[in-house]
Amino acid sequence: MTPEVSQQDNFLTYSRNQLNRLWNHLRSQGIYSAMLSGVDRFVREYTGLPYERFSRITPQIYLGGQPQAARLKALAARGITAVVNMRSEYQYPQETQWGAMKYLHLPTTDHTAPTLDHLFEGVTFIEEQVAKGGKVYIHCWEGLGRGPSMTAAYFISQGLSLDEALAKIRRVRRFIHLTPEQLDQLKIFSKALPEYEAEGADFSLKTETSRGDS
């Protein structure tokens, strides 16, 4: 297979995947939400950064799609001090310059739910960063399912019900679309939370920073 044919096949595969995503979004969310999602993605792919209009859930919690690794300094310039990556299919390059930003990778397959361990680990990490006055950017590929699951878990840990947590996110990012599996996992998380807090469980945080940052 020539490189030209391989590139064409990759482009066709990518195009089919995007059309399938668009169709599924139109079918499940309607045309208006699909349009907002498209705007969010266009801005992110054009600038390499999340569209703040659809990502600033609270002054401390941001949620969206994958930023470009080369634009992390610009993300830090917006005040982001920590990043939570929910993608199993992507890890930032080893040479990524994180500066003072903290990083947590909780690999989750697309359309599936984070494990309970990952939800508790992520919540603990986010709580620690917010307590220090930081701002956390939580992302998956498009900010529709895995990232919102982690964000909702954090809000539940702060006293909101599942419905309240999702409503809080949708006030800013109305086009999120959690799968039934992700919703069920958040219900399990909600029930497990009191026991977790009562036992004072302490998950070992695997934070990653740039070289030389202790």
PDB file of C-alpha atoms in Angstrom:
ATOM      1  CA  MET A   1       0.000   0.000   0.000  1.00  0.00           C
ATOM      2  CA  THR A   2       1.407   3.379  -1.005  1.00  0.00           C
ATOM      3  CA  PRO A   3       1.558   6.268   1.496  1.00  0.00           C
ATOM      4  CA  GLU A   4      -1.012   8.157  -0.611  1.00  0.00           C
ATOM      5  CA  VAL A   5      -3.518   5.294  -0.429  1.00  0.00           C
ATOM      6  CA  SER A   6      -2.896   4.891   3.301  1.00  0.00           C
ATOM      7  CA  GLN A   7      -3.564   8.595   3.889  1.00  0.00           C
ATOM      8  CA  GLN A   8      -6.776   8.391   1.858  1.00  0.00           C
ATOM      9  CA  ASP A   9      -7.939   5.359   3.858  1.00  0.00           C
ATOM     10  CA  ASN A  10      -7.165   7.147   7.123  1.00  0.00           C
ATOM     11  CA  PHE A  11      -9.073  10.215   5.962  1.00  0.00           C
ATOM     12  CA  LEU A  12     -12.081   8.132   4.894  1.00  0.00           C
ATOM     13  CA  THR A  13     -12.084   6.252   8.196  1.00  0.00           C
ATOM     14  CA  TYR A  14     -11.841   9.515  10.135  1.00  0.00           C
ATOM     15  CA  SER A  15     -14.646  11.060   8.060  1.00  0.00           C
ATOM     16  CA  ARG A  16     -16.928   8.061   8.586  1.00  0.00           C
ATOM     17  CA  ASN A  17     -16.289   8.128  12.318  1.00  0.00           C
ATOM     18  CA  GLN A  18     -17.102  11.826  12.513  1.00  0.00           C
ATOM     19  CA  LEU A  19     -20.291  11.402  10.481  1.00  0.00           C
ATOM     20  CA  ASN A  20     -21.354   8.558  12.768  1.00  0.00           C
ATOM     21  CA  ARG A  21     -20.684  10.742  15.816  1.00  0.00           C
ATOM     22  CA  LEU A  22     -22.690  13.587  14.293  1.00  0.00           C
ATOM     23  CA  TRP A  23     -25.597  11.305  13.428  1.00  0.00           C
ATOM     24  CA  ASN A  24     -25.657   9.776  16.901  1.00  0.00           C
ATOM     25  CA  HIS A  25     -25.570  13.232  18.445  1.00  0.00           C
ATOM     26  CA  LEU A  26     -28.382  14.500  16.221  1.00  0.00           C
ATOM     27  CA  ARG A  27     -30.481  11.452  17.030  1.00  0.00           C
ATOM     28  CA  SER A  28     -29.941  11.633  20.792  1.00  0.00           C
ATOM     29  CA  GLN A  29     -29.670  15.374  21.469  1.00  0.00           C
ATOM     30  CA  GLY A  30     -31.326  17.218  18.605  1.00  0.00           C
ATOM     31  CA  ILE A  31     -30.002  19.692  16.075  1.00  0.00           C
ATOM     32  CA  TYR A  32     -29.412  22.627  18.445  1.00  0.00           C
ATOM     33  CA  SER A  33     -27.205  20.700  20.863  1.00  0.00           C
ATOM     34  CA  ALA A  34     -25.389  19.106  17.933  1.00  0.00           C
ATOM     35  CA  MET A  35     -24.689  22.585  16.537  1.00  0.00           C
ATOM     36  CA  LEU A  36     -23.315  23.790  19.879  1.00  0.00           C
ATOM     37  CA  SER A  37     -21.106  20.716  20.087  1.00  0.00           C
ATOM     38  CA  GLY A  38     -19.857  21.437  16.571  1.00  0.00           C
ATOM     39  CA  VAL A  39     -18.990  25.028  17.483  1.00  0.00           C
ATOM     40  CA  ASP A  40     -17.160  23.842  20.591  1.00  0.00           C
ATOM     41  CA  ARG A  41     -15.131  21.366  18.591  1.00  0.00           C
ATOM     42  CA  PHE A  42     -14.369  23.825  15.772  1.00  0.00           C
ATOM     43  CA  VAL A  43     -12.975  26.396  18.210  1.00  0.00           C
ATOM     44  CA  ARG A  44     -10.922  23.748  20.011  1.00  0.00           C
ATOM     45  CA  GLU A  45      -9.452  22.293  16.825  1.00  0.00           C
ATOM     46  CA  TYR A  46      -8.770  25.751  15.357  1.00  0.00           C
ATOM     47  CA  THR A  47      -7.142  27.242  18.469  1.00  0.00           C
ATOM     48  CA  GLY A  48      -5.861  24.094  20.171  1.00  0.00           C
ATOM     49  CA  LEU A  49      -7.663  25.213  23.338  1.00  0.00           C
ATOM     50  CA  PRO A  50     -11.120  24.613  24.825  1.00  0.00           C
ATOM     51  CA  TYR A  51     -13.864  27.127  24.080  1.00  0.00           C
ATOM     52  CA  GLU A  52     -14.251  28.831  27.454  1.00  0.00           C
ATOM     53  CA  ARG A  53     -17.915  29.658  26.839  1.00  0.00           C
ATOM     54  CA  PHE A  54     -18.718  25.935  26.953  1.00  0.00           C
ATOM     55  CA  SER A  55     -16.003  24.736  29.342  1.00  0.00           C
ATOM     56  CA  ARG A  56     -16.022  27.006  32.419  1.00  0.00           C
ATOM     57  CA  ILE A  57     -18.437  25.105  34.651  1.00  0.00           C
ATOM     58  CA  THR A  58     -17.384  26.993  37.807  1.00  0.00           C
ATOM     59  CA  PRO A  59     -14.486  29.384  38.478  1.00  0.00           C
ATOM     60  CA  GLN A  60     -12.420  26.340  39.547  1.00  0.00           C
ATOM     61  CA  ILE A  61     -13.752  23.518  37.335  1.00  0.00           C
ATOM     62  CA  TYR A  62     -13.369  23.432  33.566  1.00  0.00           C
ATOM     63  CA  LEU A  63     -14.570  20.632  31.285  1.00  0.00           C
ATOM     64  CA  GLY A  64     -14.062  19.973  27.605  1.00  0.00           C
ATOM     65  CA  GLY A  65     -12.318  18.112  24.827  1.00  0.00           C
ATOM     66  CA  GLN A  66      -8.703  17.304  24.114  1.00  0.00           C
ATOM     67  CA  PRO A  67      -6.415  20.376  24.019  1.00  0.00           C
ATOM     68  CA  GLN A  68      -3.261  20.359  21.942  1.00  0.00           C
ATOM     69  CA  ALA A  69      -0.174  19.439  23.950  1.00  0.00           C
ATOM     70  CA  ALA A  70       1.684  22.336  22.338  1.00  0.00           C
ATOM     71  CA  ARG A  71      -0.920  24.775  23.711  1.00  0.00           C
ATOM     72  CA  LEU A  72      -0.666  23.829  27.382  1.00  0.00           C
ATOM     73  CA  LYS A  73       1.247  27.021  28.174  1.00  0.00           C
ATOM     74  CA  ALA A  74      -1.681  28.990  26.796  1.00  0.00           C
ATOM     75  CA  LEU A  75      -4.018  26.878  28.916  1.00  0.00           C
ATOM     76  CA  ALA A  76      -1.903  27.693  31.970  1.00  0.00           C
ATOM     77  CA  ALA A  77      -2.087  31.369  31.026  1.00  0.00           C
ATOM     78  CA  ARG A  78      -5.850  31.104  31.490  1.00  0.00           C
ATOM     79  CA  GLY A  79      -5.213  30.099  35.077  1.00  0.00           C
ATOM     80  CA  ILE A  80      -5.499  26.319  34.709  1.00  0.00           C
ATOM     81  CA  THR A  81      -3.208  24.685  37.273  1.00  0.00           C
ATOM     82  CA  ALA A  82      -4.081  21.000  36.793  1.00  0.00           C
ATOM     83  CA  VAL A  83      -5.302  18.668  34.048  1.00  0.00           C
ATOM     84  CA  VAL A  84      -7.237  15.401  34.345  1.00  0.00           C
ATOM     85  CA  ASN A  85      -7.081  13.255  31.201  1.00  0.00           C
ATOM     86  CA  MET A  86      -9.798  10.575  30.987  1.00  0.00           C
ATOM     87  CA  ARG A  87      -8.699   9.110  27.643  1.00  0.00           C
ATOM     88  CA  SER A  88      -7.341   5.568  27.412  1.00  0.00           C
ATOM     89  CA  GLU A  89      -6.456   6.104  23.754  1.00  0.00           C
ATOM     90  CA  TYR A  90      -4.225   9.112  24.346  1.00  0.00           C
ATOM     91  CA  GLN A  91      -1.355   9.951  26.647  1.00  0.00           C
ATOM     92  CA  TYR A  92       0.522  13.233  26.340  1.00  0.00           C
ATOM     93  CA  PRO A  93       3.987  12.916  24.773  1.00  0.00           C
ATOM     94  CA  GLN A  94       6.819  12.356  27.228  1.00  0.00           C
ATOM     95  CA  GLU A  95       8.396  15.651  26.201  1.00  0.00           C
ATOM     96  CA  THR A  96       5.244  17.629  27.068  1.00  0.00           C
ATOM     97  CA  GLN A  97       6.162  20.761  29.002  1.00  0.00           C
ATOM     98  CA  TRP A  98       3.841  20.898  32.001  1.00  0.00           C
ATOM     99  CA  GLY A  99       5.624  23.655  33.886  1.00  0.00           C
ATOM    100  CA  ALA A 100       3.958  24.015  37.281  1.00  0.00           C
ATOM    101  CA  MET A 101       0.755  22.312  36.135  1.00  0.00           C
ATOM    102  CA  LYS A 102      -0.239  19.042  37.800  1.00  0.00           C
ATOM    103  CA  TYR A 103      -1.447  16.132  35.700  1.00  0.00           C
ATOM    104  CA  LEU A 104      -3.526  13.034  36.399  1.00  0.00           C
ATOM    105  CA  HIS A 105      -4.246  10.319  33.830  1.00  0.00           C
ATOM    106  CA  LEU A 106      -7.278   8.099  34.469  1.00  0.00           C
ATOM    107  CA  PRO A 107      -7.489   6.006  31.267  1.00  0.00           C
ATOM    108  CA  THR A 108     -11.072   5.157  30.343  1.00  0.00           C
ATOM    109  CA  THR A 109     -12.228   3.605  27.069  1.00  0.00           C
ATOM    110  CA  ASP A 110     -14.563   5.790  25.000  1.00  0.00           C
ATOM    111  CA  HIS A 111     -18.273   5.299  25.778  1.00  0.00           C
ATOM    112  CA  THR A 112     -17.489   3.301  28.925  1.00  0.00           C
ATOM    113  CA  ALA A 113     -17.597   4.374  32.566  1.00  0.00           C
ATOM    114  CA  PRO A 114     -14.573   5.239  34.704  1.00  0.00           C
ATOM    115  CA  THR A 115     -13.876   2.662  37.400  1.00  0.00           C
ATOM    116  CA  LEU A 116     -14.914   3.511  40.947  1.00  0.00           C
ATOM    117  CA  ASP A 117     -11.242   3.657  41.925  1.00  0.00           C
ATOM    118  CA  HIS A 118     -10.630   6.208  39.173  1.00  0.00           C
ATOM    119  CA  LEU A 119     -13.649   8.279  40.194  1.00  0.00           C
ATOM    120  CA  PHE A 120     -12.499   8.423  43.813  1.00  0.00           C
ATOM    121  CA  GLU A 121      -8.906   9.088  42.782  1.00  0.00           C
ATOM    122  CA  GLY A 122      -9.997  11.862  40.444  1.00  0.00           C
ATOM    123  CA  VAL A 123     -12.257  13.454  43.058  1.00  0.00           C
ATOM    124  CA  THR A 124      -9.439  13.429  45.624  1.00  0.00           C
ATOM    125  CA  PHE A 125      -7.046  15.002  43.126  1.00  0.00           C
ATOM    126  CA  ILE A 126      -9.538  17.704  42.114  1.00  0.00           C
ATOM    127  CA  GLU A 127     -10.405  18.499  45.740  1.00  0.00           C
ATOM    128  CA  GLU A 128      -6.719  18.940  46.574  1.00  0.00           C
ATOM    129  CA  GLN A 129      -6.136  21.272  43.641  1.00  0.00           C
ATOM    130  CA  VAL A 130      -9.236  23.373  44.364  1.00  0.00           C
ATOM    131  CA  ALA A 131      -8.293  23.589  48.064  1.00  0.00           C
ATOM    132  CA  LYS A 132      -4.992  25.152  46.995  1.00  0.00           C
ATOM    133  CA  GLY A 133      -6.849  27.764  44.958  1.00  0.00           C
ATOM    134  CA  GLY A 134      -6.192  25.994  41.662  1.00  0.00           C
ATOM    135  CA  LYS A 135      -8.293  25.518  38.553  1.00  0.00           C
ATOM    136  CA  VAL A 136      -8.723  22.053  37.051  1.00  0.00           C
ATOM    137  CA  TYR A 137      -9.366  21.198  33.399  1.00  0.00           C
ATOM    138  CA  ILE A 138     -11.038  17.793  33.000  1.00  0.00           C
ATOM    139  CA  HIS A 139     -11.099  16.351  29.500  1.00  0.00           C
ATOM    140  CA  CYS A 140     -11.722  13.346  27.319  1.00  0.00           C
ATOM    141  CA  TRP A 141     -11.797  13.473  23.508  1.00  0.00           C
ATOM    142  CA  GLU A 142     -14.876  15.659  23.013  1.00  0.00           C
ATOM    143  CA  GLY A 143     -16.014  16.384  26.555  1.00  0.00           C
ATOM    144  CA  LEU A 144     -19.288  14.522  26.125  1.00  0.00           C
ATOM    145  CA  GLY A 145     -19.152  11.416  28.320  1.00  0.00           C
ATOM    146  CA  ARG A 146     -16.001  10.438  30.196  1.00  0.00           C
ATOM    147  CA  GLY A 147     -15.012  13.972  31.205  1.00  0.00           C
ATOM    148  CA  PRO A 148     -18.548  14.868  32.324  1.00  0.00           C
ATOM    149  CA  SER A 149     -18.661  11.620  34.341  1.00  0.00           C
ATOM    150  CA  MET A 150     -15.586  12.684  36.295  1.00  0.00           C
ATOM    151  CA  THR A 151     -16.885  16.228  36.681  1.00  0.00           C
ATOM    152  CA  ALA A 152     -20.262  15.005  37.927  1.00  0.00           C
ATOM    153  CA  ALA A 153     -18.540  12.725  40.443  1.00  0.00           C
ATOM    154  CA  TYR A 154     -16.690  15.737  41.834  1.00  0.00           C
ATOM    155  CA  PHE A 155     -19.892  17.753  42.214  1.00  0.00           C
ATOM    156  CA  ILE A 156     -21.601  14.780  43.863  1.00  0.00           C
ATOM    157  CA  SER A 157     -18.713  14.634  46.335  1.00  0.00           C
ATOM    158  CA  GLN A 158     -19.448  18.275  47.143  1.00  0.00           C
ATOM    159  CA  GLY A 159     -23.020  17.482  48.161  1.00  0.00           C
ATOM    160  CA  LEU A 160     -25.050  17.598  44.942  1.00  0.00           C
ATOM    161  CA  SER A 161     -27.320  14.794  43.793  1.00  0.00           C
ATOM    162  CA  LEU A 162     -26.591  13.141  40.447  1.00  0.00           C
ATOM    163  CA  ASP A 163     -29.395  15.085  38.768  1.00  0.00           C
ATOM    164  CA  GLU A 164     -28.176  18.348  40.290  1.00  0.00           C
ATOM    165  CA  ALA A 165     -24.597  17.642  39.226  1.00  0.00           C
ATOM    166  CA  LEU A 166     -25.595  16.961  35.623  1.00  0.00           C
ATOM    167  CA  ALA A 167     -27.873  20.010  35.560  1.00  0.00           C
ATOM    168  CA  LYS A 168     -25.001  22.170  36.806  1.00  0.00           C
ATOM    169  CA  ILE A 169     -22.788  20.944  33.963  1.00  0.00           C
ATOM    170  CA  ARG A 170     -25.534  21.292  31.344  1.00  0.00           C
ATOM    171  CA  ARG A 171     -26.122  24.933  32.241  1.00  0.00           C
ATOM    172  CA  VAL A 172     -22.776  25.573  30.551  1.00  0.00           C
ATOM    173  CA  ARG A 173     -22.248  22.493  28.397  1.00  0.00           C
ATOM    174  CA  ARG A 174     -25.756  21.452  27.443  1.00  0.00           C
ATOM    175  CA  PHE A 175     -24.606  18.959  24.798  1.00  0.00           C
ATOM    176  CA  ILE A 176     -22.962  16.435  27.142  1.00  0.00           C
ATOM    177  CA  HIS A 177     -24.206  12.893  26.535  1.00  0.00           C
ATOM    178  CA  LEU A 178     -23.409  10.255  29.131  1.00  0.00           C
ATOM    179  CA  THR A 179     -24.026   6.617  28.247  1.00  0.00           C
ATOM    180  CA  PRO A 180     -26.324   4.430  30.379  1.00  0.00           C
ATOM    181  CA  GLU A 181     -23.207   2.683  31.719  1.00  0.00           C
ATOM    182  CA  GLN A 182     -21.691   5.999  32.795  1.00  0.00           C
ATOM    183  CA  LEU A 183     -24.921   7.094  34.491  1.00  0.00           C
ATOM    184  CA  ASP A 184     -25.227   3.772  36.308  1.00  0.00           C
ATOM    185  CA  GLN A 185     -21.646   4.059  37.531  1.00  0.00           C
ATOM    186  CA  LEU A 186     -22.332   7.522  38.931  1.00  0.00           C
ATOM    187  CA  LYS A 187     -25.324   6.122  40.825  1.00  0.00           C
ATOM    188  CA  ILE A 188     -23.059   3.459  42.313  1.00  0.00           C
ATOM    189  CA  PHE A 189     -20.489   6.149  43.129  1.00  0.00           C
ATOM    190  CA  SER A 190     -23.153   8.208  44.927  1.00  0.00           C
ATOM    191  CA  LYS A 191     -24.115   5.233  47.093  1.00  0.00           C
ATOM    192  CA  ALA A 192     -20.489   4.331  47.827  1.00  0.00           C
ATOM    193  CA  LEU A 193     -19.448   7.885  48.710  1.00  0.00           C
ATOM    194  CA  PRO A 194     -20.659   7.957  52.360  1.00  0.00           C
ATOM    195  CA  GLU A 195     -18.752   4.763  53.173  1.00  0.00           C
ATOM    196  CA  TYR A 196     -15.660   6.077  51.403  1.00  0.00           C
ATOM    197  CA  GLU A 197     -15.797   9.319  53.403  1.00  0.00           C
ATOM    198  CA  ALA A 198     -16.506   7.493  56.684  1.00  0.00           C
ATOM    199  CA  GLU A 199     -13.483   5.254  56.234  1.00  0.00           C
ATOM    200  CA  GLY A 200     -11.284   8.173  55.229  1.00  0.00           C
ATOM    201  CA  ALA A 201      -9.993   6.193  52.276  1.00  0.00           C
ATOM    202  CA  ASP A 202      -6.849   7.583  50.715  1.00  0.00           C
ATOM    203  CA  PHE A 203      -6.188   6.610  47.138  1.00  0.00           C
ATOM    204  CA  SER A 204      -2.575   6.896  46.058  1.00  0.00           C
ATOM    205  CA  LEU A 205      -2.503   9.745  43.568  1.00  0.00           C
ATOM    206  CA  LYS A 206      -0.351   9.138  40.533  1.00  0.00           C
ATOM    207  CA  THR A 207       0.208  12.774  39.593  1.00  0.00           C
ATOM    208  CA  GLU A 208       2.582  13.497  36.772  1.00  0.00           C
ATOM    209  CA  THR A 209       4.505  16.700  36.215  1.00  0.00           C
ATOM    210  CA  SER A 210       7.204  17.841  33.870  1.00  0.00           C
ATOM    211  CA  ARG A 211      10.745  16.780  34.586  1.00  0.00           C
ATOM    212  CA  GLY A 212      12.421  18.674  37.370  1.00  0.00           C
ATOM    213  CA  ASP A 213       9.131  19.555  39.069  1.00  0.00           C
ATOM    214  CA  SER A 214       8.954  17.995  42.520  1.00  0.00           C
TER     215      SER A 214
END
